[in-house]
Short mmCIF file of C-alpha atoms in Angstrom, two decimals:
data_model
loop_
_atom_site.label_atom_id
_atom_site.label_comp_id
_atom_site.label_asym_id
_atom_site.label_seq_id
_atom_site.Cartn_x
_atom_site.Cartn_y
_atom_site.Cartn_z
CA MET A 1 79.12 45.90 -11.03
CA ALA A 2 76.23 48.07 -10.35
CA SER A 3 74.22 46.34 -13.01
CA VAL A 4 75.05 43.05 -11.75
CA PHE A 5 73.75 44.29 -8.26
CA HIS A 6 70.47 45.45 -9.75
CA HIS A 7 69.38 42.32 -11.53
CA PHE A 8 70.41 40.30 -8.43
CA LEU A 9 67.89 42.51 -6.23
CA LEU A 10 65.37 41.96 -9.04
CA VAL A 11 65.65 38.18 -8.88
CA LEU A 12 65.32 37.97 -4.93
CA VAL A 13 62.09 40.46 -5.25
CA PHE A 14 60.63 37.59 -8.01
CA LEU A 15 61.86 34.88 -5.99
CA ASP A 16 60.23 36.49 -2.48
CA THR A 17 56.86 37.18 -4.84
CA HIS A 18 56.59 33.72 -6.01
CA ALA A 19 57.09 32.29 -3.12
CA ALA A 20 54.33 34.28 -1.04
CA GLN A 21 51.61 33.23 -3.64
CA PRO A 22 49.55 30.08 -2.08
CA PHE A 23 49.17 27.26 -3.62
CA CYS A 24 46.12 26.86 -6.42
CA LEU A 25 44.42 23.71 -7.67
CA PRO A 26 45.64 22.22 -10.80
CA GLY A 27 42.97 22.83 -13.15
CA CYS A 28 41.33 25.48 -11.39
CA THR A 29 42.57 29.24 -11.32
CA CYS A 30 42.85 31.51 -8.35
CA SER A 31 42.63 35.41 -8.40
CA GLU A 32 42.57 38.46 -6.17
CA GLU A 33 39.18 40.23 -6.03
CA SER A 34 38.26 43.35 -3.85
CA PHE A 35 36.68 41.02 -1.36
CA GLY A 36 39.86 38.77 -1.00
CA ARG A 37 41.29 36.06 -2.83
CA THR A 38 39.00 33.50 -5.21
CA LEU A 39 39.26 29.82 -6.36
CA GLN A 40 37.51 28.89 -9.11
CA CYS A 41 36.81 25.15 -10.24
CA ILE A 42 34.69 24.99 -13.30
CA SER A 43 34.28 21.68 -14.93
CA VAL A 44 37.14 20.12 -13.33
CA SER A 45 36.66 16.70 -12.18
CA LEU A 46 36.91 16.88 -8.46
CA GLY A 47 35.67 13.80 -6.89
CA LYS A 48 35.34 15.35 -3.37
CA ILE A 49 36.03 18.86 -1.80
CA PRO A 50 39.87 19.11 -1.75
CA GLY A 51 41.26 19.07 1.83
CA ASN A 52 44.09 21.34 1.46
CA LEU A 53 42.65 24.47 0.61
CA SER A 54 44.20 27.78 2.04
CA GLU A 55 42.96 29.50 4.58
CA GLU A 56 43.09 32.89 2.66
CA PHE A 57 40.28 32.20 0.25
CA LYS A 58 37.52 34.26 0.83
CA GLN A 59 35.70 32.75 -1.88
CA VAL A 60 35.34 29.18 -3.32
CA ARG A 61 33.61 28.26 -6.53
CA ILE A 62 33.28 24.65 -7.65
CA GLU A 63 30.84 24.44 -10.63
CA ASN A 64 30.09 21.44 -12.97
CA SER A 65 32.14 18.85 -11.03
CA PRO A 66 31.02 15.26 -10.24
CA LEU A 67 30.79 16.27 -6.37
CA PHE A 68 27.94 13.97 -4.79
CA GLU A 69 28.43 14.98 -0.98
CA MET A 70 29.58 17.63 1.47
CA PRO A 71 31.12 15.81 3.98
CA GLN A 72 31.98 16.76 7.88
CA GLY A 73 34.69 18.85 8.14
CA SER A 74 35.43 19.75 4.41
CA PHE A 75 36.46 23.25 5.15
CA ILE A 76 38.32 22.84 8.38
CA ASN A 77 41.03 25.15 7.73
CA MET A 78 38.69 27.94 6.16
CA SER A 79 37.36 30.07 8.85
CA THR A 80 37.46 33.19 6.84
CA LEU A 81 35.70 31.76 3.88
CA GLU A 82 32.61 33.83 2.98
CA TYR A 83 31.33 32.75 -0.49
CA LEU A 84 30.89 28.73 -1.32
CA TRP A 85 29.21 28.48 -4.72
CA LEU A 86 28.89 24.87 -5.49
CA ASN A 87 26.28 24.84 -8.09
CA PHE A 88 25.19 22.59 -10.79
CA ASN A 89 26.94 19.28 -9.43
CA ASN A 90 25.73 16.24 -8.10
CA ILE A 91 25.50 16.83 -4.20
CA SER A 92 23.10 14.74 -3.03
CA VAL A 93 24.10 14.79 0.86
CA ILE A 94 25.17 17.16 3.06
CA HIS A 95 26.35 16.12 6.43
CA LEU A 96 25.68 17.58 9.60
CA GLY A 97 28.77 18.96 10.24
CA ALA A 98 29.44 20.35 6.81
CA LEU A 99 29.42 23.82 7.70
CA GLU A 100 30.92 23.53 11.35
CA HIS A 101 34.02 25.79 10.60
CA LEU A 102 32.61 28.37 8.51
CA PRO A 103 31.48 31.26 10.99
CA GLU A 104 31.98 33.90 8.52
CA LEU A 105 29.61 32.71 5.64
CA ARG A 106 27.66 35.03 3.96
CA GLU A 107 26.82 33.28 0.94
CA LEU A 108 25.99 29.73 0.27
CA ARG A 109 24.53 28.62 -3.33
CA LEU A 110 23.86 25.10 -4.24
CA GLU A 111 21.90 25.78 -7.09
CA GLY A 112 21.06 22.45 -9.68
CA ASN A 113 21.90 19.57 -7.35
CA ARG A 114 20.40 16.39 -6.30
CA LEU A 115 19.37 17.65 -2.84
CA ARG A 116 15.87 15.84 -1.53
CA SER A 117 16.69 17.09 2.12
CA VAL A 118 18.62 19.72 3.90
CA PRO A 119 20.06 19.24 7.71
CA TRP A 120 18.79 22.67 8.59
CA THR A 121 20.23 22.53 12.09
CA ALA A 122 23.70 22.73 10.34
CA PHE A 123 23.38 26.58 9.71
CA ARG A 124 23.53 26.93 13.50
CA ALA A 125 27.27 27.46 12.74
CA THR A 126 26.84 29.89 10.24
CA PRO A 127 24.81 32.85 12.00
CA LEU A 128 26.08 35.64 9.32
CA LEU A 129 24.62 33.63 6.23
CA ARG A 130 22.47 36.20 3.93
CA VAL A 131 22.13 33.99 1.03
CA LEU A 132 20.69 30.64 0.55
CA ASP A 133 20.19 29.40 -2.89
CA LEU A 134 18.40 25.83 -2.99
CA LYS A 135 16.79 26.22 -6.25
CA ARG A 136 16.50 23.30 -8.47
CA ASN A 137 17.23 20.60 -6.71
CA LYS A 138 14.53 17.79 -5.17
CA ILE A 139 14.00 18.85 -1.61
CA ASP A 140 10.10 17.78 -1.13
CA ALA A 141 9.26 18.98 2.26
CA LEU A 142 9.99 21.78 4.94
CA PRO A 143 9.84 20.96 8.62
CA GLU A 144 8.08 23.86 10.72
CA LEU A 145 11.33 24.94 12.20
CA ALA A 146 13.66 24.63 9.12
CA LEU A 147 14.27 28.31 9.40
CA GLN A 148 15.16 28.76 12.92
CA PHE A 149 18.80 29.25 12.55
CA LEU A 150 19.01 31.72 9.76
CA VAL A 151 18.48 34.37 11.59
CA SER A 152 20.56 36.94 9.48
CA LEU A 153 19.29 35.33 6.01
CA THR A 154 17.81 38.01 3.45
CA TYR A 155 17.49 35.89 0.44
CA LEU A 156 16.07 32.36 0.31
CA ASP A 157 15.49 30.67 -3.08
CA LEU A 158 13.31 27.42 -2.95
CA SER A 159 12.00 27.54 -6.31
CA SER A 160 11.96 24.29 -8.46
CA ASN A 161 12.05 21.88 -5.91
CA ARG A 162 9.55 19.34 -5.04
CA LEU A 163 7.56 21.05 -2.68
CA THR A 164 3.76 19.97 -2.60
CA VAL A 165 2.45 21.44 1.01
CA VAL A 166 4.29 23.69 3.14
CA SER A 167 3.05 25.03 6.43
CA ARG A 168 2.86 28.64 7.30
CA SER A 169 4.42 28.15 10.62
CA VAL A 170 7.89 27.66 8.41
CA PHE A 171 7.67 31.27 8.05
CA LEU A 172 5.95 32.21 10.91
CA ASN A 173 8.64 31.03 13.19
CA TRP A 174 11.67 32.60 10.89
CA PRO A 175 13.32 34.79 13.15
CA ALA A 176 14.10 37.20 10.11
CA TYR A 177 10.31 37.52 9.17
CA LEU A 178 9.70 37.92 12.87
CA LYS A 179 12.08 40.79 13.22
CA ARG A 180 10.77 42.56 10.30
CA ARG A 181 6.71 42.25 11.47
CA GLN A 182 7.97 43.96 14.74
CA PRO A 183 6.77 48.02 14.35
CA ASP A 184 9.05 48.96 17.12
CA CYS A 185 12.27 47.59 16.09
CA GLY A 186 13.16 49.92 13.30
CA ALA A 187 11.74 47.44 10.45
CA GLY A 188 11.69 50.18 7.86
CA ILE A 189 15.41 50.49 7.95
CA LEU A 190 16.29 46.34 7.55
CA SER A 191 16.99 45.24 4.02
CA SER A 192 13.85 43.17 1.98
CA LEU A 193 13.49 40.02 2.65
CA VAL A 194 13.13 37.83 -0.80
CA VAL A 195 11.70 34.47 -1.19
CA ALA A 196 11.12 32.44 -4.02
CA LEU A 197 8.54 29.79 -4.14
CA HIS A 198 7.28 29.15 -7.71
CA ASP A 199 7.81 26.45 -10.08
CA ASN A 200 6.73 23.74 -7.25
CA PRO A 201 4.14 20.88 -7.60
CA TRP A 202 1.74 22.81 -5.05
CA VAL A 203 -1.17 20.39 -4.15
CA CYS A 204 -3.85 22.96 -3.38
CA ASP A 205 -6.12 20.96 -0.63
CA CYS A 206 -6.92 22.17 3.01
CA ARG A 207 -3.06 21.34 4.16
CA LEU A 208 -1.82 24.57 1.81
CA ARG A 209 -4.61 27.02 2.88
CA GLY A 210 -2.47 28.17 5.82
CA LEU A 211 0.40 29.26 3.49
CA VAL A 212 -1.83 30.46 0.68
CA GLN A 213 -3.00 32.88 3.42
CA PHE A 214 0.35 33.78 4.13
CA VAL A 215 1.45 34.51 0.40
CA LYS A 216 -1.81 36.53 0.14
CA SER A 217 -0.81 38.65 3.19
CA ILE A 218 2.89 39.46 2.58
CA THR A 219 3.59 42.91 2.25
CA LEU A 220 6.62 45.11 2.04
CA PRO A 221 9.66 44.46 3.33
CA VAL A 222 8.97 41.18 2.28
CA ILE A 223 8.91 40.35 -1.46
CA LEU A 224 8.26 37.31 -3.30
CA VAL A 225 10.31 36.86 -6.59
CA ASN A 226 7.38 35.50 -8.23
CA SER A 227 3.97 35.92 -6.69
CA TYR A 228 1.63 34.23 -9.35
CA LEU A 229 2.12 30.55 -7.34
CA ILE A 230 0.16 27.80 -9.51
CA CYS A 231 -1.66 24.59 -8.17
CA ARG A 232 -0.49 21.67 -9.59
CA GLY A 233 -3.06 19.30 -7.94
CA PRO A 234 -5.69 17.62 -7.36
CA LEU A 235 -6.90 17.44 -10.77
CA SER A 236 -9.92 19.86 -10.11
CA LYS A 237 -7.39 22.88 -9.16
CA ALA A 238 -4.64 22.20 -11.69
CA GLY A 239 -3.46 25.57 -13.33
CA GLN A 240 -5.57 27.70 -11.04
CA LEU A 241 -3.34 30.34 -9.14
CA PHE A 242 -3.36 30.57 -5.13
CA HIS A 243 -5.35 33.81 -5.07
CA GLU A 244 -8.08 32.22 -7.03
CA THR A 245 -8.21 29.03 -5.04
CA GLU A 246 -10.70 28.18 -2.40
CA PHE A 247 -9.96 25.84 0.36
CA SER A 248 -12.05 23.63 2.81
CA THR A 249 -11.38 23.23 6.57
CA CYS A 250 -8.86 19.95 7.43
CA MET A 251 -10.91 17.08 8.58
CA LYS A 252 -10.27 13.55 9.38
CA PRO A 253 -12.36 10.50 7.05
CA GLN A 254 -15.75 9.89 7.96
CA ILE A 255 -16.97 6.53 6.76
CA SER A 256 -20.50 5.18 5.90
CA THR A 257 -21.61 2.06 4.12
CA PRO A 258 -25.38 1.12 2.23
CA SER A 259 -25.04 -2.26 4.58
CA ALA A 260 -23.19 -3.10 7.62
CA ASN A 261 -24.66 -6.61 7.65
CA VAL A 262 -24.87 -8.55 4.44
CA THR A 263 -26.20 -12.07 4.08
CA ILE A 264 -25.98 -14.21 0.79
CA ARG A 265 -26.18 -17.76 -0.18
CA VAL A 266 -22.81 -20.19 -1.08
CA GLY A 267 -21.79 -19.48 -4.38
CA GLN A 268 -23.09 -15.79 -4.97
CA ASN A 269 -21.31 -12.89 -5.87
CA VAL A 270 -21.29 -10.04 -3.51
CA THR A 271 -19.86 -6.32 -3.28
CA LEU A 272 -19.17 -4.57 -0.10
CA ARG A 273 -18.95 -0.70 -0.43
CA CYS A 274 -17.44 1.78 1.77
CA LEU A 275 -17.86 5.64 1.26
CA ALA A 276 -15.31 8.12 3.01
CA GLN A 277 -15.38 11.92 2.96
CA ALA A 278 -12.40 13.95 4.36
CA SER A 279 -9.95 16.64 3.35
CA PRO A 280 -7.41 16.06 2.32
CA SER A 281 -8.55 13.04 0.11
CA PRO A 282 -8.31 10.02 2.00
CA SER A 283 -6.76 6.46 1.14
CA ILE A 284 -8.81 3.78 1.92
CA ALA A 285 -7.49 0.01 2.82
CA TRP A 286 -9.68 -3.28 3.61
CA THR A 287 -8.40 -6.30 6.25
CA TYR A 288 -10.36 -9.33 6.69
CA PRO A 289 -9.17 -12.75 8.27
CA LEU A 290 -8.19 -14.50 5.57
CA SER A 291 -6.57 -11.84 3.64
CA MET A 292 -3.20 -13.46 2.99
CA TRP A 293 -5.17 -16.25 1.52
CA ARG A 294 -8.20 -15.11 -0.16
CA GLU A 295 -7.06 -11.88 -2.23
CA PHE A 296 -10.22 -9.74 -3.75
CA ASP A 297 -10.22 -6.71 -6.08
CA VAL A 298 -10.66 -3.55 -4.78
CA LEU A 299 -11.86 -0.85 -6.48
CA THR A 300 -11.33 2.85 -5.22
CA SER A 301 -13.08 6.11 -7.32
CA SER A 302 -13.33 9.44 -6.42
CA THR A 303 -16.99 10.83 -6.21
CA GLY A 304 -16.17 14.08 -5.40
CA GLU A 305 -13.67 16.65 -4.49
CA ASP A 306 -13.10 15.16 -0.96
CA THR A 307 -14.94 12.05 -1.33
CA ALA A 308 -13.93 8.52 -2.27
CA LEU A 309 -15.83 5.43 -2.83
CA SER A 310 -14.07 1.87 -2.24
CA GLU A 311 -15.79 -1.44 -3.42
CA LEU A 312 -14.44 -4.89 -2.68
CA ALA A 313 -15.74 -7.50 -5.03
CA ILE A 314 -16.15 -11.37 -3.70
CA PRO A 315 -16.83 -13.83 -6.58
CA ALA A 316 -18.38 -17.25 -5.74
CA ALA A 317 -18.27 -16.73 -1.97
CA HIS A 318 -17.86 -19.63 0.36
CA LEU A 319 -18.68 -20.49 3.65
CA VAL A 320 -15.11 -19.16 5.00
CA ASP A 321 -15.60 -15.81 3.29
CA SER A 322 -18.06 -15.17 6.24
CA GLY A 323 -16.64 -12.76 8.84
CA ASN A 324 -15.68 -9.01 9.55
CA TYR A 325 -14.45 -6.99 6.76
CA THR A 326 -12.83 -3.52 7.96
CA CYS A 327 -12.79 -0.56 5.55
CA MET A 328 -10.07 2.06 6.98
CA ALA A 329 -9.98 5.42 5.70
CA SER A 330 -7.04 7.44 6.45
CA ASN A 331 -5.48 10.86 5.95
CA SER A 332 -2.97 13.30 7.16
CA ILE A 333 -5.39 14.44 9.88
CA GLY A 334 -6.37 11.13 11.06
CA LYS A 335 -8.07 7.75 10.03
CA SER A 336 -11.16 5.97 10.83
CA THR A 337 -12.61 2.47 10.57
CA LEU A 338 -15.89 1.01 9.38
CA VAL A 339 -16.81 -3.01 10.03
CA ILE A 340 -19.04 -4.42 7.65
CA SER A 341 -20.24 -8.18 8.59
CA LEU A 342 -20.71 -11.02 5.85
CA HIS A 343 -22.74 -14.11 6.44
CA VAL A 344 -22.36 -16.84 3.83
CA GLN A 345 -25.19 -19.37 4.29
CA PRO A 346 -25.04 -23.04 2.82
CA ALA A 347 -26.91 -23.64 -0.08
CA GLN A 348 -29.75 -25.28 -0.33
CA ALA A 349 -30.90 -28.34 -2.45
CA LEU A 350 -32.48 -27.61 -5.57
CA HIS A 351 -31.26 -23.95 -5.38
CA ALA A 352 -31.08 -21.52 -8.23
CA PRO A 353 -28.86 -22.88 -11.14
CA ASP A 354 -26.37 -19.93 -10.96
CA SER A 355 -25.24 -20.91 -7.33
CA LEU A 356 -22.41 -23.12 -6.72
CA SER A 357 -24.57 -25.71 -5.13
CA ILE A 358 -22.57 -28.56 -3.54
CA PRO A 359 -24.00 -31.05 -0.90
CA SER A 360 -22.92 -29.87 2.46
CA GLU A 361 -22.09 -33.20 3.94
CA GLY A 362 -18.14 -33.37 3.80
CA ASN A 363 -17.70 -30.29 2.10
CA ALA A 364 -14.31 -28.08 2.78
CA TYR A 365 -12.63 -25.06 1.48
CA ILE A 366 -9.12 -25.94 0.32
CA ASP A 367 -6.63 -23.54 -0.48
CA LEU A 368 -3.08 -25.35 -1.46
CA ARG A 369 -0.11 -23.51 -2.39
CA VAL A 370 4.10 -23.94 -2.90
CA VAL A 371 5.38 -21.79 -0.53
CA LYS A 372 9.08 -22.99 -1.13
CA GLN A 373 10.65 -24.89 -3.88
CA THR A 374 13.98 -26.61 -4.43
CA VAL A 375 15.42 -28.70 -6.92
CA HIS A 376 14.62 -31.73 -5.54
CA GLY A 377 11.86 -30.50 -3.05
CA ILE A 378 8.77 -28.60 -2.30
CA LEU A 379 7.03 -27.04 0.90
CA LEU A 380 3.34 -27.18 0.64
CA GLU A 381 1.01 -24.87 2.92
CA TRP A 382 -2.67 -25.01 2.71
CA LEU A 383 -5.82 -23.35 3.96
CA ALA A 384 -8.49 -26.14 4.87
CA VAL A 385 -11.63 -25.49 6.47
CA ALA A 386 -14.46 -27.99 6.62
CA ASP A 387 -18.12 -27.29 6.69
CA THR A 388 -19.05 -29.43 9.79
CA SER A 389 -17.64 -28.53 13.26
CA GLU A 390 -15.92 -31.96 13.70
CA GLU A 391 -12.13 -31.91 13.25
CA GLU A 392 -11.16 -33.71 9.55
CA TRP A 393 -8.39 -35.51 8.25
CA PHE A 394 -7.35 -34.67 5.08
CA THR A 395 -5.52 -36.88 2.31
CA LEU A 396 -2.77 -35.30 -0.02
CA HIS A 397 -1.59 -36.71 -3.41
CA ILE A 398 1.57 -36.38 -5.08
CA ALA A 399 1.82 -37.54 -8.52
CA SER A 400 3.92 -37.63 -11.75
CA ASP A 401 3.37 -39.20 -14.92
CA GLU A 402 7.21 -38.87 -15.70
CA ALA A 403 8.41 -39.89 -12.48
CA PHE A 404 6.06 -42.88 -11.75
CA ARG A 405 5.73 -41.90 -8.52
CA LYS A 406 2.62 -41.59 -6.45
CA GLU A 407 2.37 -40.69 -2.57
CA VAL A 408 -0.55 -40.63 -0.36
CA VAL A 409 -0.06 -39.01 2.57
CA HIS A 410 -3.02 -38.83 5.75
CA ILE A 411 -2.62 -35.61 7.36
CA GLY A 412 -4.30 -35.12 10.83
CA PRO A 413 -6.05 -31.72 12.23
CA GLY A 414 -4.42 -28.96 13.07
CA ILE A 415 -1.57 -29.48 10.31
CA ASN A 416 -1.09 -26.88 7.26
CA THR A 417 2.06 -27.50 5.77
CA TYR A 418 4.17 -30.78 4.34
CA ALA A 419 7.38 -31.11 2.80
CA VAL A 420 8.31 -33.37 0.01
CA ASP A 421 11.71 -34.73 -0.55
CA ASN A 422 13.68 -36.62 -3.15
CA LEU A 423 11.61 -35.40 -6.55
CA LEU A 424 13.32 -35.78 -9.61
CA PRO A 425 14.57 -32.43 -11.23
CA GLY A 426 13.29 -30.91 -14.08
CA THR A 427 10.01 -33.08 -13.55
CA LYS A 428 6.07 -31.79 -13.69
CA TYR A 429 4.51 -32.78 -10.51
CA LYS A 430 0.83 -32.54 -9.50
CA ALA A 431 -0.15 -32.37 -5.48
CA CYS A 432 -4.05 -32.10 -4.43
CA LEU A 433 -5.75 -32.00 -1.15
CA SER A 434 -9.11 -33.44 -0.43
CA LEU A 435 -11.09 -34.76 2.77
CA GLU A 436 -10.00 -38.19 3.67
CA ASP A 437 -12.80 -40.42 2.01
CA GLN A 438 -13.43 -37.72 -0.90
CA PRO A 439 -11.49 -37.58 -4.19
CA PRO A 440 -10.20 -33.89 -5.02
CA HIS A 441 -12.29 -31.25 -6.46
CA GLN A 442 -10.75 -28.98 -9.05
CA GLY A 443 -9.28 -26.03 -7.34
CA GLN A 444 -7.77 -28.09 -4.79
CA CYS A 445 -4.45 -29.28 -6.61
CA VAL A 446 -1.62 -27.23 -7.54
CA VAL A 447 1.01 -28.27 -10.66
CA PHE A 448 4.65 -27.35 -10.20
CA VAL A 449 7.78 -28.50 -11.68
CA THR A 450 10.93 -29.24 -10.07
CA GLY A 451 14.12 -27.18 -11.08
CA ARG A 452 16.89 -28.10 -13.35
CA ASP A 453 19.99 -29.76 -11.75
CA GLY A 454 22.79 -30.33 -14.10
CA GLY A 455 24.50 -32.81 -11.98
CA GLY A 456 21.10 -34.95 -11.35
CA LEU A 457 20.47 -34.83 -15.23
CA GLU A 458 23.89 -36.23 -15.92
CA ALA A 459 23.33 -39.06 -13.37
CA ARG A 460 20.26 -40.02 -15.26
CA GLU A 461 22.00 -40.07 -18.19
CA ARG A 462 25.03 -42.05 -17.13
CA LEU A 463 22.43 -44.30 -15.52
CA LEU A 464 20.79 -44.80 -19.04
CA HIS A 465 24.35 -45.12 -20.82
CA VAL A 466 25.19 -48.23 -18.45
CA THR A 467 22.02 -49.54 -19.02
CA VAL A 468 22.66 -49.34 -22.77
CA VAL A 469 26.23 -50.69 -22.46
CA LEU A 470 25.15 -53.75 -20.08
CA CYS A 471 22.75 -54.61 -23.08
CA VAL A 472 25.66 -55.09 -25.63
CA VAL A 473 27.79 -56.78 -23.00
CA LEU A 474 25.11 -59.30 -22.66
CA LEU A 475 24.93 -59.52 -26.00
CA ALA A 476 28.82 -60.30 -26.47
CA VAL A 477 28.61 -63.04 -24.19
CA PRO A 478 29.35 -66.15 -25.20
CA VAL A 479 26.61 -69.04 -25.26
CA GLY A 480 28.08 -70.79 -22.42
CA ALA A 481 27.39 -67.85 -20.01
CA TYR A 482 23.82 -67.48 -21.14
CA ALA A 483 23.24 -71.39 -20.30
CA TRP A 484 24.82 -70.95 -16.83
CA ALA A 485 22.73 -67.91 -16.19
CA ALA A 486 19.68 -69.63 -16.25
CA GLN A 487 18.28 -73.56 -16.43
CA GLY A 488 15.17 -73.22 -18.32
CA PRO A 489 14.09 -72.65 -21.80
CA CYS A 490 15.32 -69.85 -23.82
CA SER A 491 14.11 -67.20 -26.10
CA CYS A 492 17.70 -65.79 -26.54
CA SER A 493 17.78 -65.50 -30.47
CA LYS A 494 14.06 -63.54 -30.18
CA TRP A 495 15.30 -61.10 -27.22
CA VAL A 496 18.41 -60.14 -29.05
CA LEU A 497 16.24 -59.79 -32.37
CA CYS A 498 14.17 -57.62 -30.56
CA TYR A 499 16.94 -55.36 -29.05
CA CYS A 500 18.41 -55.07 -32.84
CA LEU A 501 14.94 -54.09 -34.34
CA HIS A 502 14.63 -51.13 -31.27
CA CYS A 503 18.17 -50.19 -32.09
CA ARG A 504 17.26 -50.13 -35.94
CA LYS A 505 20.49 -52.01 -37.01
CA ALA A 506 20.71 -54.88 -38.71
CA PRO A 507 21.95 -57.84 -36.30
CA SER A 508 24.63 -60.30 -36.81
CA CYS A 509 23.50 -62.64 -34.16
CA PRO A 510 26.11 -65.46 -33.18
CA PRO A 511 24.51 -69.21 -34.45
CA ALA A 512 25.16 -70.57 -31.13
CA ALA A 513 22.80 -68.09 -29.52
CA LEU A 514 19.69 -70.23 -31.27
CA GLN A 515 20.67 -73.53 -29.01
CA CYS A 516 19.65 -71.54 -25.80
CA ARG A 517 16.79 -72.34 -24.00
CA ASP A 518 13.63 -70.63 -23.65
CA GLY A 519 13.05 -68.03 -21.03
CA SER A 520 16.91 -67.34 -19.97
CA PHE A 521 16.49 -63.85 -19.82
CA ARG A 522 12.79 -64.03 -18.14
CA GLU A 523 14.09 -62.75 -14.88
CA HIS A 524 15.69 -59.47 -16.61
CA PRO A 525 12.87 -58.02 -18.60
CA ALA A 526 14.06 -54.15 -18.28
CA VAL A 527 17.44 -54.91 -18.64
CA CYS A 528 17.53 -53.36 -22.07
CA ASP A 529 14.04 -51.80 -22.04
CA ASP A 530 14.70 -47.93 -23.08
CA GLY A 531 11.40 -46.52 -23.29
CA GLU A 532 12.72 -43.29 -24.30
CA GLY A 533 14.16 -44.69 -27.45
CA HIS A 534 17.81 -43.66 -26.53
CA ILE A 535 20.53 -44.33 -28.83
CA ASP A 536 23.79 -44.78 -27.63
CA THR A 537 26.63 -44.97 -30.32
CA GLU A 538 29.74 -45.49 -28.25
CA GLY A 539 27.75 -48.66 -27.03
CA ASP A 540 27.32 -49.51 -30.29
CA LYS A 541 30.88 -49.11 -31.19
CA GLU A 542 31.84 -50.97 -28.24
CA LYS A 543 29.62 -54.04 -29.04
CA GLU A 544 30.74 -53.78 -32.84
CA GLY A 545 34.59 -54.27 -31.42
CA MET A 546 33.35 -57.00 -28.94
CA GLU A 547 31.57 -59.17 -31.81
CA GLU A 548 34.72 -58.65 -34.03
CA ASN A 549 37.07 -59.84 -30.86
CA SER A 550 34.95 -62.91 -30.62
#
């Protein structure tokens, strides 16, 4: 009896102990460590952070999982969590409220994810955070107040990211750094502040001057994990160490040009030049009145570390190219502009043979384009500038050899668009625009092909099929019907023979057809005219059947 009672007590103790164990996620392991209970999910296919985690966990470690975000309220029931490791996942987004319910968090490790940016204000909810590991991500910028809420941080790892330029104000505004720089506040007994910035593509221009000065001035208790920071750009400084690099002072672009007023003749080539000096190196763009219509080649090259030369080439200038060309150079410090005035004069008679000398009377610059196209129509738009001061009328020609359609439209002054409808699908057309009383010149035309419409093509084929069948029916009609159809001389036999030769078949013409008067079908010359040589076998079979029945 005592033995039974003893076994009963053991079962109760086992059940009580088992019931006291918190739930552990399938595929994960839970263990008791010196600092508390730990959850480890390594290479477990978790699409999101579980929402039913126990409040007793002190450490959560989820690695090599397809996690792609840290949503708001992910840890709402884990106010005692101290260590959160989410390394080597696919996290690309951290929502602003993702850390709201983690006031006891000491470590946050996010190595090897896809973060491009971090919501730095989210760390307001984690005042005790001491370790922040962000290495091997894609972070490319640090705001000046990024570290203002990391007051207790002692280890910051930003290595192997995409940082190119960082202001030293990021660290000068860091409360943890300021605390260690104050000689009266017991900085000697504070733990060291460790920072990792290596393996980033640093661009060593004037914008990095402050950070380099900060790195050179770092002393204990601030420690760089790797103090040999290397420049990745510009090309002239690639591979240099921060300590060996000299930096110029930043300045906004200063622009100059060999000539601010350029005068040429019609048909001549001209190149406008703009030289910009700035630090960091500037980018240069050109603007001019007809930039939407006249696209010119622009070549920008570096003539020095902080100097760029931009050249805009205008081939065979026209009167319409006259105007102001603005060169704009800009960098992170500011921008500057310079205006170059181009004057294109009419060509004189008997000018040099290399110039495009066209009589100015009635001459015009025309640029015609198709801006919208459908299966059955297009929308034309043009830029037309006459050399005379009078308002000119223009003529639009639209033609197609395939469609046998020629359309002429007279366009009044102030109009620059025209819609053409009811075009055949899959057909090549040519549209030209010229002065009203002149034929179009080369370069004033545009060739286009309408889209293919299955329904439209089928309709044309059906029409052709009906035409061939109609021929067959007419051939099979009795002689009396031919005589009734027309009262003049006829040449029915010749017409039948022509059709049969066209179809390349030996005809079996009714003898009575020879008695028809000539000219019976003179009023229907296109009934059996198949210019494309289309052969319809079904029509032939129908014809043969009708001949047998007759």
